[in-house]
Amino acid sequence: MASVLATAAGKTGKAGMPSLFTHSASEMDLYEYNAEDSMVKSPVDSQNKKLLLCNLLDISPVLNEAASAIVDDSFTRCFKSNISEPWNWNIYLFPLWCLGVVFRHTILFPIRLLLLAIGWVIFLACFYPIHMLLKGHDNIRQKLERGLVEFICSVFVASWTGVVKYHGPRPSRRPKQVFVANHTSMIDFVILEQMTAFAVIMQKHPGWVGLLQTTVLESLGCIWFNRTESKDRLIVAEKLKRHVEDPESNPLLIFPEGTCVNNEYTVMFKKGAFELGCAVCPVAIKYNKIFVDAFWNSKKQSFTTHLIQLMTSWAVVCDVWYLEPQTIRPGETAIEFAERVRDMIAKRAGIKKVPWDGYLKYYRPSPKMTEKKQQKYSETIVQQLQDTRLT
Amino acid sequence: MGNSSSMLTQYDLEELQTHCQGIFSQREIVALYERFCALDRTGKGFILSDEFMAVPEFALNPLAERLLRTLEGVNFKEFITLLSAFSARASYEHKVEFIFRVYDSDRNGKVTMYDILEVLRDLSGSFLTDDQRKQVVIQALEEAGFSEDSALTYQDFLEVLNKAGLKMEVEVPVD
């Protein structure tokens, strides 16, 4: 359930030609923002302003960049699951490790499963009656439902023995604010939700997760959409606007990366959340990988497998920081604002920033980025051609 | 507990090392093998164009399409042979040979003005007109004492290119 913020607001202007392969404006802008022109080497000699054959033929910087990307690239690194270090390598530790495996799978796992089942029974037994019976009393109903969702989320956290440390003041409910967090797995949402009932913007999911989305979480004012449908993005943009204006609604939580990253890196923030004209409250989440890697590699495993993996581990250890709310500074663009907030989160959680759009998992990069490089390269040549014509 | 480097035996490593003329150390070969397996998503033993293009940093490269002609469907041996030109231990000749092969698309051992123009087109895209490109190439060729009909050989490349200016060094991340 990779929750995603469509570049909703940013898209609205250009929605005339929706296609799977259009590229968000923000993707381009950010690339420009981070543009490094290391690879372009001008064929024009800087000293005597002459076009030299050796410089023209020397394409080594471009080749070098291609080879570097083949050998190692920052984008792939963002989505690499960490391989756990084996520690069971000697004769004393090995039996201990085996004992641990048996204990975790045959004792811990069933207990946790039972706990989860009981939690669900209680939750459903209360949720539906409240949902049906209190139709007229929206205020009480909302309050109770919020409490129930927080309850089921803490059951979830307990089911993998979540050891979560929350730092900073708890989020308050008021209009004109939006929370943004870095995204590692759907469990981020559960961990944040157990403290405060957030309304979240998420990708629509198939299976039991999807069922939950449409029944239970809908009551919190969560918004669903499909990453690949631009029509959905328009609707989301509309709903978003209405949501932040409404003082009665739950605080809004957005994962602006739009995809799960392995908690070592952070990819580009989609600017939609930063264009709503309200205060942005950054939330940094950092998992400790000592027992289990919390990264959900959605291309490799289903969410159920991911949950079972968490439930058979000793514990999920994580830190959550609620950072100081930020507002856009005068003269700052939405992208610069998004980058500033990303900086804060990256610094607090100790993760590295990369300039890539997480959606590149699904799409090829825009040819415009190649054109940028071509343009840089060409400019020097044009300049030189003009110079020779003058002399 | 398993680790992927165990799939290469000492024999494999030694063979691969001779194959790339000792340019890569065994640790580097192991690291490159892991990378190769990661790029080869379905584990078929070779890498398709699409899999290379899934690396955004590569897909953005103006020469990506051109390079894919040599890269398409490489197995691990070919993979390290190609990359060996980018090692700090590779000779100047080795590196120039790689560059020459990029230009010499028809593999006849000669690079004409048209070959150079084609590469220049990849590099400049729509930002230069055909006339401008032609003007640039002729100017540069004449500056170096060639004419627009000359065909450059590998030897010419060795002499023309600037040994110190060549920037072809990619470090293999070994952990």
Coordinates of N, CA and C in Angstrom, one line a residue, chain B residues 47-157:
Chain B
I47 N 22.1 -9.4 -20.3 CA 21.4 -8.2 -20.0 C 20.8 -7.6 -21.3
L48 N 19.5 -7.3 -21.3 CA 18.9 -6.7 -22.4 C 18.9 -5.2 -22.4
S49 N 18.7 -4.6 -23.5 CA 18.7 -3.1 -23.6 C 17.7 -2.5 -22.6
D50 N 16.6 -3.1 -22.4 CA 15.6 -2.6 -21.5 C 16.1 -2.5 -20.1
E51 N 16.8 -3.5 -19.8 CA 17.4 -3.6 -18.4 C 18.4 -2.5 -18.1
F52 N 19.2 -2.2 -19.2 CA 20.1 -1.1 -19.0 C 19.4 0.2 -18.9
M53 N 18.3 0.3 -19.7 CA 17.6 1.6 -19.7 C 16.8 1.8 -18.5
A54 N 16.6 0.7 -17.7 CA 15.9 0.9 -16.4 C 16.8 1.6 -15.4
V55 N 18.1 1.8 -15.7 CA 18.9 2.6 -14.8 C 18.8 4.1 -15.3
P56 N 18.1 4.9 -14.6 CA 17.9 6.3 -15.2 C 19.1 7.0 -15.5
E57 N 20.2 6.9 -14.7 CA 21.4 7.6 -15.0 C 22.0 7.2 -16.3
F58 N 21.8 6.0 -16.7 CA 22.3 5.5 -18.0 C 21.3 6.0 -19.1
A59 N 20.0 5.9 -18.9 CA 19.0 6.2 -19.9 C 19.1 7.7 -20.3
L60 N 19.6 8.5 -19.4 CA 19.7 9.9 -19.7 C 20.9 10.2 -20.6
N61 N 21.8 9.3 -20.7 CA 23.1 9.6 -21.4 C 22.8 9.8 -22.9
P62 N 23.3 10.9 -23.4 CA 23.1 11.2 -24.9 C 23.6 10.0 -25.8
L63 N 24.6 9.3 -25.3 CA 25.1 8.2 -26.1 C 24.5 6.9 -25.8
A64 N 23.5 6.9 -25.0 CA 22.9 5.6 -24.5 C 22.5 4.7 -25.6
E65 N 21.7 5.2 -26.6 CA 21.2 4.4 -27.7 C 22.4 3.8 -28.5
R66 N 23.4 4.6 -28.7 CA 24.6 4.1 -29.5 C 25.3 3.0 -28.7
L67 N 25.5 3.2 -27.4 CA 26.2 2.2 -26.6 C 25.4 0.9 -26.5
L68 N 24.1 1.0 -26.6 CA 23.3 -0.2 -26.4 C 23.5 -1.1 -27.6
R69 N 23.9 -0.6 -28.7 CA 24.2 -1.5 -29.8 C 25.3 -2.5 -29.5
T70 N 26.3 -2.1 -28.7 CA 27.3 -3.0 -28.2 C 26.9 -3.7 -26.9
L71 N 26.0 -3.1 -26.2 CA 25.7 -3.6 -24.8 C 24.6 -4.7 -24.9
E72 N 23.7 -4.5 -25.8 CA 22.5 -5.4 -25.9 C 22.9 -6.9 -25.8
G73 N 22.3 -7.6 -24.8 CA 22.5 -9.0 -24.7 C 23.9 -9.5 -24.2
V74 N 24.6 -8.6 -23.5 CA 26.0 -9.1 -23.1 C 25.9 -10.1 -22.0
N75 N 26.8 -11.0 -22.0 CA 26.9 -12.0 -20.9 C 28.0 -11.4 -19.9
F76 N 28.3 -12.1 -18.9 CA 29.2 -11.5 -17.9 C 30.6 -11.3 -18.4
K77 N 31.1 -12.2 -19.2 CA 32.4 -12.1 -19.8 C 32.5 -10.8 -20.6
E78 N 31.5 -10.6 -21.5 CA 31.5 -9.4 -22.3 C 31.4 -8.2 -21.5
F79 N 30.6 -8.3 -20.5 CA 30.3 -7.2 -19.6 C 31.6 -6.7 -19.0
I80 N 32.4 -7.6 -18.4 CA 33.6 -7.1 -17.8 C 34.6 -6.6 -18.8
T81 N 34.6 -7.3 -20.0 CA 35.6 -6.9 -21.0 C 35.3 -5.4 -21.4
L82 N 34.0 -5.1 -21.6 CA 33.7 -3.8 -22.0 C 34.0 -2.8 -20.9
L83 N 33.7 -3.1 -19.7 CA 34.0 -2.2 -18.6 C 35.5 -2.0 -18.3
S84 N 36.3 -3.0 -18.7 CA 37.7 -3.0 -18.4 C 38.4 -1.7 -18.9
A85 N 37.8 -1.1 -20.0 CA 38.4 0.1 -20.6 C 38.3 1.2 -19.6
F86 N 37.4 1.1 -18.6 CA 37.2 2.2 -17.7 C 37.9 2.0 -16.3
S87 N 38.8 1.0 -16.3 CA 39.6 0.8 -15.1 C 40.8 1.7 -15.1
A88 N 41.2 2.1 -13.9 CA 42.4 2.9 -13.8 C 43.6 2.1 -14.3
R89 N 43.5 0.8 -14.3 CA 44.7 0.0 -14.7 C 44.7 -0.2 -16.2
A90 N 43.7 0.2 -16.9 CA 43.6 0.0 -18.4 C 44.6 1.0 -19.0
S91 N 45.2 0.5 -20.1 CA 46.2 1.4 -20.8 C 45.5 2.5 -21.6
Y92 N 46.3 3.5 -22.0 CA 45.8 4.5 -22.9 C 45.3 3.9 -24.2
E93 N 46.0 3.0 -24.7 CA 45.6 2.3 -26.0 C 44.2 1.7 -25.9
H94 N 44.1 1.0 -24.7 CA 42.8 0.3 -24.5 C 41.6 1.3 -24.4
K95 N 41.8 2.4 -23.8 CA 40.8 3.3 -23.7 C 40.4 4.0 -25.0
V96 N 41.5 4.3 -25.8 CA 41.3 4.9 -27.1 C 40.5 3.9 -28.0
E97 N 40.9 2.6 -27.9 CA 40.2 1.6 -28.7 C 38.7 1.6 -28.4
F98 N 38.4 1.8 -27.1 CA 36.9 1.8 -26.8 C 36.3 3.0 -27.5
I99 N 36.9 4.2 -27.4 CA 36.3 5.4 -28.0 C 36.2 5.2 -29.5
F100 N 37.3 4.6 -30.1 CA 37.3 4.4 -31.5 C 36.1 3.5 -32.0
R101 N 35.9 2.5 -31.2 CA 34.8 1.6 -31.5 C 33.4 2.2 -31.4
V102 N 33.3 3.2 -30.5 CA 32.1 4.0 -30.4 C 31.8 4.7 -31.7
Y103 N 32.9 5.3 -32.3 CA 32.8 6.1 -33.5 C 32.6 5.2 -34.7
D104 N 33.4 4.1 -34.7 CA 33.4 3.2 -35.9 C 32.2 2.3 -35.9
S105 N 31.0 2.8 -36.2 CA 29.8 2.0 -36.1 C 29.7 0.9 -37.1
D106 N 30.4 1.0 -38.2 CA 30.3 -0.1 -39.2 C 31.4 -1.1 -39.1
R107 N 32.3 -0.8 -38.1 CA 33.4 -1.8 -37.8 C 34.3 -2.0 -39.0
N108 N 34.6 -1.0 -39.7 CA 35.5 -1.2 -40.8 C 36.9 -0.7 -40.5
G109 N 37.1 -0.2 -39.3 CA 38.4 0.3 -38.9 C 38.7 1.7 -39.4
K110 N 37.7 2.3 -39.9 CA 37.9 3.7 -40.3 C 36.8 4.6 -39.8
V111 N 37.2 5.8 -39.4 CA 36.2 6.8 -39.0 C 36.1 7.9 -39.9
T112 N 35.0 8.1 -40.6 CA 34.9 9.2 -41.6 C 34.3 10.4 -40.9
M113 N 34.2 11.4 -41.7 CA 33.5 12.6 -41.2 C 32.0 12.3 -40.8
Y114 N 31.4 11.4 -41.5 CA 30.0 11.1 -41.3 C 29.9 10.3 -39.9
D115 N 30.8 9.5 -39.6 CA 30.8 8.8 -38.3 C 30.9 9.9 -37.2
I116 N 31.8 10.8 -37.4 CA 31.9 11.9 -36.4 C 30.7 12.7 -36.3
L117 N 30.1 13.0 -37.4 CA 28.8 13.8 -37.4 C 27.7 13.1 -36.7
E118 N 27.7 11.8 -36.8 CA 26.6 11.0 -36.2 C 26.7 11.1 -34.6
V119 N 28.0 10.9 -34.2 CA 28.2 11.0 -32.7 C 27.8 12.4 -32.2
L120 N 28.3 13.4 -33.0 CA 28.0 14.8 -32.6 C 26.5 15.0 -32.6
R121 N 25.8 14.4 -33.5 CA 24.3 14.5 -33.5 C 23.7 14.0 -32.2
D122 N 24.2 12.8 -31.8 CA 23.8 12.3 -30.5 C 24.0 13.3 -29.3
L123 N 25.2 13.9 -29.4 CA 25.6 14.8 -28.3 C 24.9 16.1 -28.3
S124 N 24.5 16.6 -29.5 CA 23.9 17.9 -29.5 C 22.4 17.9 -29.8
G125 N 21.9 16.8 -30.2 CA 20.4 16.7 -30.4 C 19.9 17.8 -31.4
S126 N 18.9 18.4 -31.0 CA 18.2 19.4 -31.9 C 18.8 20.8 -31.7
F127 N 19.9 20.9 -30.9 CA 20.4 22.2 -30.5 C 21.4 22.7 -31.5
L128 N 21.8 21.9 -32.5 CA 22.7 22.4 -33.5 C 22.0 21.9 -34.8
T129 N 22.1 22.7 -35.9 CA 21.6 22.3 -37.2 C 22.6 21.4 -37.9
D130 N 22.2 20.7 -38.9 CA 23.1 19.9 -39.6 C 24.3 20.7 -40.2
D131 N 23.9 21.9 -40.7 CA 25.0 22.7 -41.2 C 26.0 23.1 -40.2
Q132 N 25.5 23.5 -39.0 CA 26.4 23.9 -38.0 C 27.4 22.7 -37.6
R133 N 26.8 21.5 -37.5 CA 27.6 20.4 -37.1 C 28.7 20.1 -38.2
K134 N 28.3 20.2 -39.4 CA 29.2 19.9 -40.5 C 30.4 21.0 -40.5
Q135 N 30.0 22.2 -40.2 CA 30.9 23.3 -40.2 C 31.9 23.0 -39.1
V136 N 31.4 22.6 -37.9 CA 32.3 22.3 -36.8 C 33.2 21.2 -37.1
V137 N 32.7 20.1 -37.6 CA 33.6 18.9 -37.9 C 34.7 19.3 -38.9
I138 N 34.3 19.9 -40.0 CA 35.3 20.3 -41.0 C 36.3 21.2 -40.4
Q139 N 35.9 22.2 -39.7 CA 36.8 23.1 -39.1 C 37.8 22.4 -38.2
A140 N 37.3 21.4 -37.4 CA 38.2 20.7 -36.4 C 39.1 19.8 -37.2
L141 N 38.6 19.2 -38.2 CA 39.5 18.2 -39.0 C 40.6 19.0 -39.7
E142 N 40.3 20.2 -40.3 CA 41.3 20.9 -41.0 C 42.3 21.5 -40.0
E143 N 41.8 21.9 -38.9 CA 42.7 22.4 -37.8 C 43.8 21.4 -37.5
A144 N 43.4 20.1 -37.5 CA 44.4 19.0 -37.1 C 45.1 18.5 -38.4
G145 N 44.9 19.1 -39.5 CA 45.6 18.7 -40.7 C 45.0 17.6 -41.5
F146 N 43.7 17.3 -41.3 CA 43.0 16.4 -42.1 C 42.0 17.1 -43.0
S147 N 41.5 16.4 -44.0 CA 40.5 17.1 -44.8 C 39.1 16.4 -44.6
E148 N 38.1 16.9 -45.2 CA 36.8 16.4 -44.9 C 36.6 15.0 -45.6
D149 N 37.5 14.6 -46.4 CA 37.4 13.2 -47.0 C 38.3 12.2 -46.3
S150 N 39.1 12.7 -45.3 CA 39.9 11.7 -44.7 C 39.2 10.7 -43.8
A151 N 39.7 9.5 -43.8 CA 39.2 8.5 -42.9 C 40.2 8.3 -41.8
L152 N 39.8 8.5 -40.6 CA 40.7 8.4 -39.4 C 40.8 6.9 -39.0
T153 N 42.0 6.5 -38.7 CA 42.3 5.2 -38.3 C 42.5 5.2 -36.7
Y154 N 42.6 4.0 -36.2 CA 42.9 3.9 -34.8 C 44.2 4.6 -34.4
Q155 N 45.2 4.4 -35.3 CA 46.5 5.1 -35.1 C 46.3 6.6 -35.0
D156 N 45.5 7.2 -35.9 CA 45.2 8.6 -35.8 C 44.6 9.0 -34.5
F157 N 43.6 8.2 -34.1 CA 43.0 8.5 -32.8 C 44.0 8.5 -31.7

